[in-house]
Amino acid sequence: MKYLMLHTLDESAHPDITEIATPPHLEAELDAWIKEMLARGIVLDGARLRPVADATSVRVVDGEAVVTDGPFAETKEQIAGYDVIDCPDLDSAVAVAAAHPTTQIGSIEVRAFDDGMPDPEVPEHPADGKLRYLMLVCADMRRSVAERGGAEAVADAEPEDDGEDDIDRWIADAGARRLYGWPLGSPDRAVTVRRVDGRTVTTDGPFAETKEQVAGYDLLECDDLDDALEVASGHPVAGGGVIELRPLWR
Amino acid sequence: MSSSVDAVALSFERSWGRLVAGLIAWCGDWDLAEECAQEAFAAAVTAWERDGVPAAPVAWLTTVARNRARDRMRRRTNEAAKVALAHADASDEVAPVDDEDIPDERLRLIFTCCHPALPMPARVALTLRTLCGLTPAEIARAFLVTEPAMEKRLVRARAKIAHAGIPYRVPPPELWGERVEGVLAVLYLMFNEGYAASSGDSLLRVDVSREAIRLTRSLVELLPGEPEVRALLALMLLTDARRPARVRDGHVVPLEEQDRSLWDLDRITEGARLLDADPPWGPYAVQARIALCHDVATRPEDTDWPAIAELYTLLPATPVVELNRAVAVSQVLGPKAALELVLPLADDLSGYYLHAATLADLYARLGRTSEAADALATAIEQAPTGAERRLLRARRESLLHG
């Protein structure tokens, strides 16, 4: 099964994090984690994100794209990076996350992808002159769950049938600007992992209680922010939810 | 002061934005462009004194700034500098001789500074820095923040432009309307900040509204096909025309008590000329027409209030617009009719001092003195500047004891 690890931390508590990709005292440990997980075929893709000050959000209101500065939710901890991992079950995914150094300075939200996700194939470097953006698709998933008849009904339901065509059309429009992407399972099934006094602590649910939750993500490779905004604002969820664009650390 | 120093000062005012915009287009590095533009002007002070003012000052400044930039890029060894140098050399076969050889890139610069992905305060600061040439210290004073805080705001904004990939370009047709609107919103905010600050306590502050007018004037030339740009300039001029009468002895003077002989007739004439005679009018054009109604009234009682009340109906009906419409209605139909419009706005405008102040005025005119006094007390609490508080306090005093 494939899982998404969302690294989150409080940037204000780690001011150096906005200047450098990895705190020096964790660098060796991070390298070791990446090396091991790549060798074991567990980590399939991953990247650090630029600080939240470089985030841009877009939602579509009355048919018009409304672009705003900043992330989709003002939370104390913010998403700082991601990894896509392939693990037999949730327990092993949590163990892989717990071994990652982010758990020492922040936390990692582990989220299962919906079934059927192909292995992402991402070239190591972006094409000449292109920029990569993580596109977080955020929606009030609990509300849409309630509207469709409770959590039970949705736990094994297909994604909204009427949304399928829209998504296909969006993927076609995005073309080569979209490297890959996949919807995530319910945030209620998220597990958040952190280390406290050397012990691994796992808690139920996403890293922050926000109105909207991360419902899926896509990795984009675009000419510039306007190009990425055009792709993002065309996403069907931009209508009722919000899309956050985060440039990757180069 | 020698004439060459004057010439440098004049060039700075006229050409700073154009120079910086051209340099950014040339090397892609905002910091470097600004630094070297600054140095080029510094070099001009001695060189122009010695050799006389060159026939093509922008070309002269550009050549000097580019040479400095090239030197620095060569001394730097990192990847970014190499990219910038390659970028620069590729577009730099011929040194500019005439000012006309330097394309005017200010439009690209202003659309980038006003990009919606930047926080609003950063858009304003960046525009004042890169297009108007204000120093971070001057901008910090204008917005009452510390200089390090303003420096940080500018650094963050430039970092976001670089890292988030905000393009340095004039937007394509599909984004044109909203982005032009965004630029105008930044300019109007800048003007209003400057205008509101021009009430005492601010002798040392740079005149931000003057910069806003100057930049909007340039934008009228750069975007001749946009009636709302002209309308915004008109609105600024027609508002600014009343500035000489707006403050007396550190007190804000309300419109109806202003000495109208102090109003700037040239600005009124110019503003009126910029306006299209026929609708459809955009929001800035409507607001400019309202300002014009006030400006052309020789005495307060000559004001064409029915026209003003009518014009307000052409604006999107936000609570603030409704409040202003109610003021006009009170002049046409009396305070009772206006009160019916103002009271329902209480929830939406609960923290806005002009709501309480308007309410107070209507109550007073209806002889409901104690309610008027209560509303004025609220307004005093909510007023944003000392000058406004003083005015409201005086009004309350005269209501209770006058």
CSV table of C-alpha atoms in Angstrom, one decimal, chain B:
chain,number,residue,atom,x,y,z
B,1,MET,CA,23.2,73.3,-5.1
B,2,SER,CA,24.8,72.9,-8.5
B,3,SER,CA,22.7,72.3,-11.6
B,4,SER,CA,24.2,68.8,-12.1
B,5,VAL,CA,23.0,67.8,-8.6
B,6,ASP,CA,19.6,69.0,-9.6
B,7,ALA,CA,19.8,67.1,-12.8
B,8,VAL,CA,20.6,63.9,-10.9
B,9,ALA,CA,17.7,64.5,-8.5
B,10,LEU,CA,15.4,65.1,-11.5
B,11,SER,CA,16.7,62.0,-13.3
B,12,PHE,CA,16.2,60.0,-10.1
B,13,GLU,CA,12.6,61.1,-9.9
B,14,ARG,CA,11.9,60.5,-13.5
B,15,SER,CA,14.0,57.4,-14.3
B,16,TRP,CA,14.6,55.3,-11.2
B,17,GLY,CA,11.7,53.0,-11.9
B,18,ARG,CA,12.6,52.7,-15.6
B,19,LEU,CA,16.3,52.0,-14.8
B,20,VAL,CA,15.6,49.3,-12.2
B,21,ALA,CA,12.9,47.7,-14.3
B,22,GLY,CA,15.3,47.5,-17.3
B,23,LEU,CA,18.1,46.1,-15.1
B,24,ILE,CA,15.8,43.4,-13.7
B,25,ALA,CA,14.8,42.4,-17.2
B,26,TRP,CA,18.5,42.3,-18.1
B,27,CYS,CA,19.9,40.3,-15.2
B,28,GLY,CA,16.9,38.8,-13.5
B,29,ASP,CA,18.3,39.7,-10.0
B,30,TRP,CA,16.2,42.2,-8.1
B,31,ASP,CA,18.8,42.9,-5.3
B,32,LEU,CA,21.6,43.4,-7.8
B,33,ALA,CA,19.5,45.6,-10.0
B,34,GLU,CA,18.6,47.9,-7.1
B,35,GLU,CA,22.1,48.1,-5.7
B,36,CYS,CA,23.6,48.9,-9.0
B,37,ALA,CA,20.9,51.5,-9.9
B,38,GLN,CA,21.7,53.2,-6.6
B,39,GLU,CA,25.4,53.2,-7.4
B,40,ALA,CA,24.8,54.5,-10.9
B,41,PHE,CA,23.0,57.5,-9.4
B,42,ALA,CA,25.8,58.0,-6.9
B,43,ALA,CA,28.4,57.9,-9.7
B,44,ALA,CA,26.3,60.4,-11.7
B,45,VAL,CA,26.7,63.0,-8.9
B,46,THR,CA,30.4,63.3,-9.5
B,47,ALA,CA,30.6,62.4,-13.2
B,48,TRP,CA,27.8,64.8,-14.3
B,49,GLU,CA,29.4,67.6,-12.3
B,50,ARG,CA,32.8,67.0,-14.0
B,51,ASP,CA,31.7,66.2,-17.6
B,52,GLY,CA,28.3,67.8,-17.8
B,53,VAL,CA,24.9,66.1,-17.9
B,54,PRO,CA,24.8,63.5,-20.7
B,55,ALA,CA,22.4,63.8,-23.6
B,56,ALA,CA,20.9,60.4,-22.8
B,57,PRO,CA,20.8,60.1,-19.0
B,58,VAL,CA,18.9,56.8,-18.8
B,59,ALA,CA,21.4,55.2,-21.3
B,60,TRP,CA,24.3,56.6,-19.3
B,61,LEU,CA,22.9,55.3,-16.0
B,62,THR,CA,22.0,51.9,-17.5
B,63,THR,CA,25.6,51.5,-18.9
B,64,VAL,CA,27.2,52.4,-15.5
B,65,ALA,CA,24.8,50.1,-13.6
B,66,ARG,CA,25.3,47.2,-16.0
B,67,ASN,CA,29.1,47.5,-15.7
B,68,ARG,CA,28.8,47.4,-11.9
B,69,ALA,CA,26.5,44.5,-12.0
B,70,ARG,CA,28.7,42.6,-14.4
B,71,ASP,CA,31.7,43.1,-12.1
B,72,ARG,CA,29.8,41.8,-9.1
B,73,MET,CA,28.5,38.8,-10.9
B,74,ARG,CA,32.0,37.9,-12.0
B,75,ARG,CA,33.3,38.1,-8.5
B,76,ARG,CA,30.5,35.9,-7.2
B,77,THR,CA,31.0,32.3,-7.9
B,78,ASN,CA,27.7,30.7,-7.1
B,79,GLU,CA,25.4,29.1,-9.5
B,80,ALA,CA,22.8,31.9,-9.4
B,81,ALA,CA,25.3,34.5,-10.3
B,82,LYS,CA,26.6,32.5,-13.3
B,83,VAL,CA,23.0,32.1,-14.5
B,84,ALA,CA,22.4,35.8,-14.1
B,85,LEU,CA,25.6,36.6,-16.0
B,86,ALA,CA,24.8,34.3,-18.8
B,87,HIS,CA,21.3,35.9,-18.9
B,88,ALA,CA,22.7,39.3,-19.0
B,89,ASP,CA,25.4,38.7,-21.6
B,90,ALA,CA,23.0,37.1,-23.9
B,91,SER,CA,20.9,40.3,-24.1
B,92,ASP,CA,23.7,42.8,-24.1
B,93,GLU,CA,25.6,42.8,-27.4
B,94,VAL,CA,25.3,46.6,-27.9
B,95,ALA,CA,25.7,49.3,-25.3
B,96,PRO,CA,22.7,51.7,-25.3
B,97,VAL,CA,23.5,55.1,-26.8
B,98,ASP,CA,20.0,56.7,-26.8
B,99,ASP,CA,17.4,56.6,-24.0
B,100,GLU,CA,15.2,55.1,-26.6
B,101,ASP,CA,17.5,52.1,-26.8
B,102,ILE,CA,16.4,51.2,-23.3
B,103,PRO,CA,13.0,49.5,-23.5
B,104,ASP,CA,10.6,50.7,-20.9
B,105,GLU,CA,10.1,47.7,-18.7
B,106,ARG,CA,8.1,49.4,-15.9
B,107,LEU,CA,4.9,47.6,-16.8
B,108,ARG,CA,6.5,44.2,-16.2
B,109,LEU,CA,7.9,45.5,-12.9
B,110,ILE,CA,4.6,46.9,-11.6
B,111,PHE,CA,2.6,43.8,-12.5
B,112,THR,CA,5.2,41.7,-10.7
B,113,CYS,CA,5.3,43.9,-7.6
B,114,CYS,CA,1.5,43.8,-7.4
B,115,HIS,CA,1.2,40.0,-7.9
B,116,PRO,CA,-1.7,38.6,-5.8
B,117,ALA,CA,0.5,35.9,-4.4
B,118,LEU,CA,2.4,38.6,-2.4
B,119,PRO,CA,1.0,39.9,0.9
B,120,MET,CA,-0.7,43.3,0.4
B,121,PRO,CA,1.8,45.2,2.6
B,122,ALA,CA,4.7,43.6,0.7
B,123,ARG,CA,3.1,44.7,-2.6
B,124,VAL,CA,2.9,48.3,-1.4
B,125,ALA,CA,6.5,48.3,0.0
B,126,LEU,CA,8.0,46.6,-3.1
B,127,THR,CA,6.2,49.1,-5.4
B,128,LEU,CA,7.5,52.1,-3.4
B,129,ARG,CA,11.0,50.6,-3.3
B,130,THR,CA,11.5,49.4,-6.8
B,131,LEU,CA,9.3,51.7,-8.9
B,132,CYS,CA,9.5,54.9,-6.8
B,133,GLY,CA,13.0,54.5,-5.4
B,134,LEU,CA,12.0,55.2,-1.8
B,135,THR,CA,14.6,53.8,0.7
B,136,PRO,CA,13.5,51.1,3.1
B,137,ALA,CA,13.9,53.7,5.9
B,138,GLU,CA,11.5,56.1,4.2
B,139,ILE,CA,8.9,53.4,3.6
B,140,ALA,CA,9.3,52.2,7.2
B,141,ARG,CA,8.6,55.7,8.4
B,142,ALA,CA,5.6,56.1,6.1
B,143,PHE,CA,4.0,53.0,7.5
B,144,LEU,CA,5.1,53.4,11.1
B,145,VAL,CA,7.1,50.2,11.3
B,146,THR,CA,10.8,49.8,12.2
B,147,GLU,CA,13.4,49.8,9.5
B,148,PRO,CA,14.6,46.3,10.1
B,149,ALA,CA,10.9,45.1,9.9
B,150,MET,CA,10.6,46.9,6.5
B,151,GLU,CA,13.9,45.5,5.3
B,152,LYS,CA,12.6,42.0,6.2
B,153,ARG,CA,9.3,42.6,4.4
B,154,LEU,CA,11.2,43.5,1.3
B,155,VAL,CA,13.7,40.7,1.5
B,156,ARG,CA,10.8,38.2,2.0
B,157,ALA,CA,8.9,39.6,-0.9
B,158,ARG,CA,11.9,39.3,-3.3
B,159,ALA,CA,12.6,35.8,-2.0
B,160,LYS,CA,9.1,34.8,-2.8
B,161,ILE,CA,9.3,36.2,-6.3
B,162,ALA,CA,12.4,34.2,-6.9
B,163,HIS,CA,11.5,30.9,-5.1
B,164,ALA,CA,7.8,30.7,-5.9
B,165,GLY,CA,8.5,31.7,-9.5
B,166,ILE,CA,6.4,34.8,-9.8
B,167,PRO,CA,6.9,35.8,-13.4
B,168,TYR,CA,8.5,39.1,-14.4
B,169,ARG,CA,6.1,39.9,-17.2
B,170,VAL,CA,3.0,41.7,-18.4
B,171,PRO,CA,0.1,39.3,-17.8
B,172,PRO,CA,-1.5,37.6,-20.8
B,173,PRO,CA,-5.0,38.5,-22.0
B,174,GLU,CA,-6.8,35.9,-19.8
B,175,LEU,CA,-5.3,37.4,-16.7
B,176,TRP,CA,-5.3,41.0,-17.8
B,177,GLY,CA,-8.5,42.3,-16.2
B,178,GLU,CA,-7.9,41.0,-12.7
B,179,ARG,CA,-4.3,41.9,-12.7
B,180,VAL,CA,-4.9,45.5,-13.8
B,181,GLU,CA,-7.5,45.7,-11.1
B,182,GLY,CA,-4.9,44.4,-8.6
B,183,VAL,CA,-2.4,47.0,-9.6
B,184,LEU,CA,-5.0,49.8,-9.2
B,185,ALA,CA,-6.0,48.5,-5.8
B,186,VAL,CA,-2.3,48.7,-4.6
B,187,LEU,CA,-2.0,52.2,-6.0
B,188,TYR,CA,-5.3,53.4,-4.4
B,189,LEU,CA,-4.3,51.8,-1.1
B,190,MET,CA,-1.0,53.6,-1.3
B,191,PHE,CA,-2.7,56.9,-2.0
B,192,ASN,CA,-5.2,56.5,0.8
B,193,GLU,CA,-2.5,55.5,3.3
B,194,GLY,CA,-0.6,58.6,2.4
B,195,TYR,CA,-3.7,60.8,2.4
B,196,ALA,CA,-4.9,59.6,5.8
B,197,ALA,CA,-1.4,60.1,7.3
B,198,SER,CA,-1.2,63.7,6.1
B,199,SER,CA,-2.8,64.9,9.3
B,200,GLY,CA,-0.2,66.3,11.8
B,201,ASP,CA,2.2,64.0,13.6
B,202,SER,CA,3.8,63.2,10.2
B,203,LEU,CA,6.1,66.0,9.2
B,204,LEU,CA,9.0,63.6,8.7
B,205,ARG,CA,7.0,61.0,6.7
B,206,VAL,CA,7.5,60.7,3.0
B,207,ASP,CA,4.5,61.7,1.0
B,208,VAL,CA,3.3,58.3,-0.2
B,209,SER,CA,0.2,59.7,-1.8
B,210,ARG,CA,2.3,61.9,-4.0
B,211,GLU,CA,4.2,58.8,-5.1
B,212,ALA,CA,1.0,57.1,-5.8
B,213,ILE,CA,-0.2,59.9,-8.0
B,214,ARG,CA,3.1,60.0,-9.8
B,215,LEU,CA,3.1,56.3,-10.5
B,216,THR,CA,-0.6,56.3,-11.6
B,217,ARG,CA,0.3,59.1,-14.0
B,218,SER,CA,3.0,56.9,-15.5
B,219,LEU,CA,0.5,54.1,-15.7
B,220,VAL,CA,-1.9,56.3,-17.7
B,221,GLU,CA,0.8,56.7,-20.3
B,222,LEU,CA,1.8,53.0,-20.2
B,223,LEU,CA,-1.8,51.7,-20.4
B,224,PRO,CA,-3.6,54.3,-22.6
B,225,GLY,CA,-6.4,51.9,-23.4
B,226,GLU,CA,-7.6,51.4,-19.8
B,227,PRO,CA,-10.3,54.0,-18.8
B,228,GLU,CA,-10.2,52.8,-15.1
B,229,VAL,CA,-6.5,53.8,-14.9
B,230,ARG,CA,-7.4,57.3,-16.0
B,231,ALA,CA,-10.4,57.3,-13.6
B,232,LEU,CA,-8.1,56.3,-10.7
B,233,LEU,CA,-5.8,59.2,-11.5
B,234,ALA,CA,-8.8,61.5,-11.6
B,235,LEU,CA,-10.1,60.2,-8.3
B,236,MET,CA,-6.7,60.8,-6.7
B,237,LEU,CA,-6.4,64.3,-8.1
B,238,LEU,CA,-9.9,65.2,-7.2
B,239,THR,CA,-9.4,64.0,-3.6
B,240,ASP,CA,-5.9,65.4,-3.3
B,241,ALA,CA,-7.2,68.8,-4.5
B,242,ARG,CA,-8.8,69.3,-1.1
B,243,ARG,CA,-5.7,68.4,0.9
B,244,PRO,CA,-4.6,72.0,1.6
B,245,ALA,CA,-7.9,72.6,3.4
B,246,ARG,CA,-8.1,69.2,5.1
B,247,VAL,CA,-6.0,69.9,8.2
B,248,ARG,CA,-6.0,73.2,10.2
B,249,ASP,CA,-3.8,73.5,13.3
B,250,GLY,CA,-3.4,69.7,13.5
B,251,HIS,CA,-7.1,69.2,13.3
B,252,VAL,CA,-8.9,67.4,10.5
B,253,VAL,CA,-11.5,69.8,9.1
B,254,PRO,CA,-14.7,68.1,7.8
B,255,LEU,CA,-15.6,68.7,4.2
B,256,GLU,CA,-18.5,71.1,5.0
B,257,GLU,CA,-16.3,73.3,7.1
B,258,GLN,CA,-13.3,73.5,4.8
B,259,ASP,CA,-12.1,76.7,3.3
B,260,ARG,CA,-12.9,76.0,-0.3
B,261,SER,CA,-10.7,78.8,-1.6
B,262,LEU,CA,-7.7,76.6,-0.6
B,263,TRP,CA,-8.7,73.8,-2.9
B,264,ASP,CA,-6.3,73.2,-5.7
B,265,LEU,CA,-8.1,74.3,-8.9
B,266,ASP,CA,-5.5,72.9,-11.2
B,267,ARG,CA,-5.9,69.4,-9.8
B,268,ILE,CA,-9.7,69.7,-10.0
B,269,THR,CA,-9.5,70.8,-13.7
B,270,GLU,CA,-7.1,68.1,-14.6
B,271,GLY,CA,-9.1,65.4,-12.7
B,272,ALA,CA,-12.3,66.5,-14.4
B,273,ARG,CA,-10.7,66.3,-17.8
B,274,LEU,CA,-9.6,62.8,-17.3
B,275,LEU,CA,-13.1,61.5,-16.9
B,276,ASP,CA,-15.2,60.0,-19.6
B,277,ALA,CA,-18.4,61.8,-20.1
B,278,ASP,CA,-20.5,58.8,-20.8
B,279,PRO,CA,-21.1,55.5,-18.9
B,280,PRO,CA,-20.4,52.7,-18.5
B,281,TRP,CA,-18.2,53.8,-15.6
B,282,GLY,CA,-16.1,51.5,-13.5
B,283,PRO,CA,-15.9,51.9,-9.7
B,284,TYR,CA,-13.0,54.4,-9.8
B,285,ALA,CA,-14.8,56.5,-12.4
B,286,VAL,CA,-18.0,56.6,-10.2
B,287,GLN,CA,-16.0,57.5,-7.1
B,288,ALA,CA,-14.1,60.2,-9.1
B,289,ARG,CA,-17.5,61.6,-10.2
B,290,ILE,CA,-18.7,61.8,-6.6
B,291,ALA,CA,-15.5,63.6,-5.6
B,292,LEU,CA,-16.0,66.0,-8.5
B,293,CYS,CA,-19.6,66.8,-7.3
B,294,HIS,CA,-18.0,68.0,-4.0
B,295,ASP,CA,-15.1,69.8,-5.7
B,296,VAL,CA,-17.2,71.9,-8.0
B,297,ALA,CA,-19.6,73.1,-5.2
B,298,THR,CA,-18.5,76.6,-4.2
B,299,ARG,CA,-20.4,76.3,-1.0
B,300,PRO,CA,-21.5,73.1,0.9
B,301,GLU,CA,-25.1,73.9,0.2
B,302,ASP,CA,-24.4,74.0,-3.6
B,303,THR,CA,-23.4,70.3,-3.5
B,304,ASP,CA,-25.5,68.2,-5.9
B,305,TRP,CA,-26.6,65.6,-3.3
B,306,PRO,CA,-29.2,63.9,-5.5
B,307,ALA,CA,-26.5,63.2,-8.1
B,308,ILE,CA,-24.2,61.8,-5.4
B,309,ALA,CA,-26.9,59.6,-4.0
B,310,GLU,CA,-27.6,58.3,-7.5
B,311,LEU,CA,-23.8,57.7,-8.2
B,312,TYR,CA,-23.5,55.6,-5.1
B,313,THR,CA,-26.1,53.2,-6.5
B,314,LEU,CA,-23.7,52.5,-9.3
B,315,LEU,CA,-21.1,51.0,-6.9
B,316,PRO,CA,-21.2,47.5,-5.6
B,317,ALA,CA,-23.5,47.7,-2.5
B,318,THR,CA,-20.9,47.0,0.2
B,319,PRO,CA,-21.7,48.2,3.8
B,320,VAL,CA,-19.2,51.2,3.5
B,321,VAL,CA,-20.8,52.2,0.2
B,322,GLU,CA,-24.3,52.0,1.7
B,323,LEU,CA,-23.1,54.1,4.6
B,324,ASN,CA,-21.9,56.8,2.2
B,325,ARG,CA,-25.0,56.6,0.2
B,326,ALA,CA,-27.0,57.2,3.4
B,327,VAL,CA,-25.0,60.4,4.1
B,328,ALA,CA,-26.1,61.6,0.6
B,329,VAL,CA,-29.7,60.5,1.2
B,330,SER,CA,-29.8,62.4,4.5
B,331,GLN,CA,-29.1,65.6,2.5
B,332,VAL,CA,-31.8,64.9,0.0
B,333,LEU,CA,-34.5,63.2,2.0
B,334,GLY,CA,-33.5,64.2,5.6
B,335,PRO,CA,-32.0,62.4,8.6
B,336,LYS,CA,-35.0,60.1,9.3
B,337,ALA,CA,-34.8,58.4,5.9
B,338,ALA,CA,-31.0,58.1,6.2
B,339,LEU,CA,-31.2,56.6,9.7
B,340,GLU,CA,-33.3,53.7,8.3
B,341,LEU,CA,-30.4,52.9,5.9
B,342,VAL,CA,-27.6,53.3,8.6
B,343,LEU,CA,-29.1,51.3,11.5
B,344,PRO,CA,-29.2,47.9,9.6
B,345,LEU,CA,-25.4,48.3,8.9
B,346,ALA,CA,-24.6,48.2,12.6
B,347,ASP,CA,-23.5,44.5,12.5
B,348,ASP,CA,-21.4,44.8,9.4
B,349,LEU,CA,-19.7,48.0,10.5
B,350,SER,CA,-19.5,47.5,14.2
B,351,GLY,CA,-15.8,48.4,14.5
B,352,TYR,CA,-15.9,51.2,11.9
B,353,TYR,CA,-15.7,54.7,13.5
B,354,LEU,CA,-17.5,56.4,10.6
B,355,HIS,CA,-20.6,54.3,11.2
B,356,ALA,CA,-20.9,55.5,14.7
B,357,ALA,CA,-20.0,59.1,13.7
B,358,THR,CA,-22.6,59.1,11.0
B,359,LEU,CA,-25.2,57.7,13.4
B,360,ALA,CA,-24.3,60.4,15.8
B,361,ASP,CA,-24.8,63.1,13.2
B,362,LEU,CA,-28.2,61.8,12.2
B,363,TYR,CA,-29.3,61.5,15.9
B,364,ALA,CA,-28.1,65.0,16.5
B,365,ARG,CA,-30.1,66.4,13.6
B,366,LEU,CA,-33.2,64.6,14.9
B,367,GLY,CA,-32.7,66.2,18.3
B,368,ARG,CA,-31.9,62.8,20.0
B,369,THR,CA,-29.0,64.3,21.9
B,370,SER,CA,-28.1,61.5,24.3
B,371,GLU,CA,-28.1,58.8,21.6
B,372,ALA,CA,-25.9,61.1,19.5
B,373,ALA,CA,-23.5,61.5,22.4
B,374,ASP,CA,-23.3,57.8,23.0
B,375,ALA,CA,-22.6,57.1,19.3
B,376,LEU,CA,-19.8,59.8,19.4
B,377,ALA,CA,-18.2,58.1,22.4
B,378,THR,CA,-18.1,54.9,20.4
B,379,ALA,CA,-16.7,56.7,17.4
B,380,ILE,CA,-13.9,58.3,19.5
B,381,GLU,CA,-12.9,54.9,20.8
B,382,GLN,CA,-12.7,53.5,17.3
B,383,ALA,CA,-11.1,56.5,15.4
B,384,PRO,CA,-7.8,55.5,13.9
B,385,THR,CA,-5.7,58.7,14.3
B,386,GLY,CA,-5.3,61.4,17.0
B,387,ALA,CA,-6.5,64.1,14.6
B,388,GLU,CA,-9.8,62.3,14.0
B,389,ARG,CA,-10.3,61.6,17.7
B,390,ARG,CA,-9.7,65.3,18.5
B,391,LEU,CA,-12.3,66.3,15.9
B,392,LEU,CA,-14.9,63.9,17.3
B,393,ARG,CA,-14.2,65.0,20.9
B,394,ALA,CA,-14.8,68.6,19.9
B,395,ARG,CA,-18.0,67.6,18.2
B,396,ARG,CA,-19.2,65.8,21.4
B,397,GLU,CA,-18.3,68.7,23.6
B,398,SER,CA,-20.3,71.2,21.5
B,399,LEU,CA,-23.2,68.7,21.3
B,400,LEU,CA,-23.4,68.4,25.1
B,401,HIS,CA,-22.4,71.9,26.1
B,402,GLY,CA,-22.7,74.0,23.0
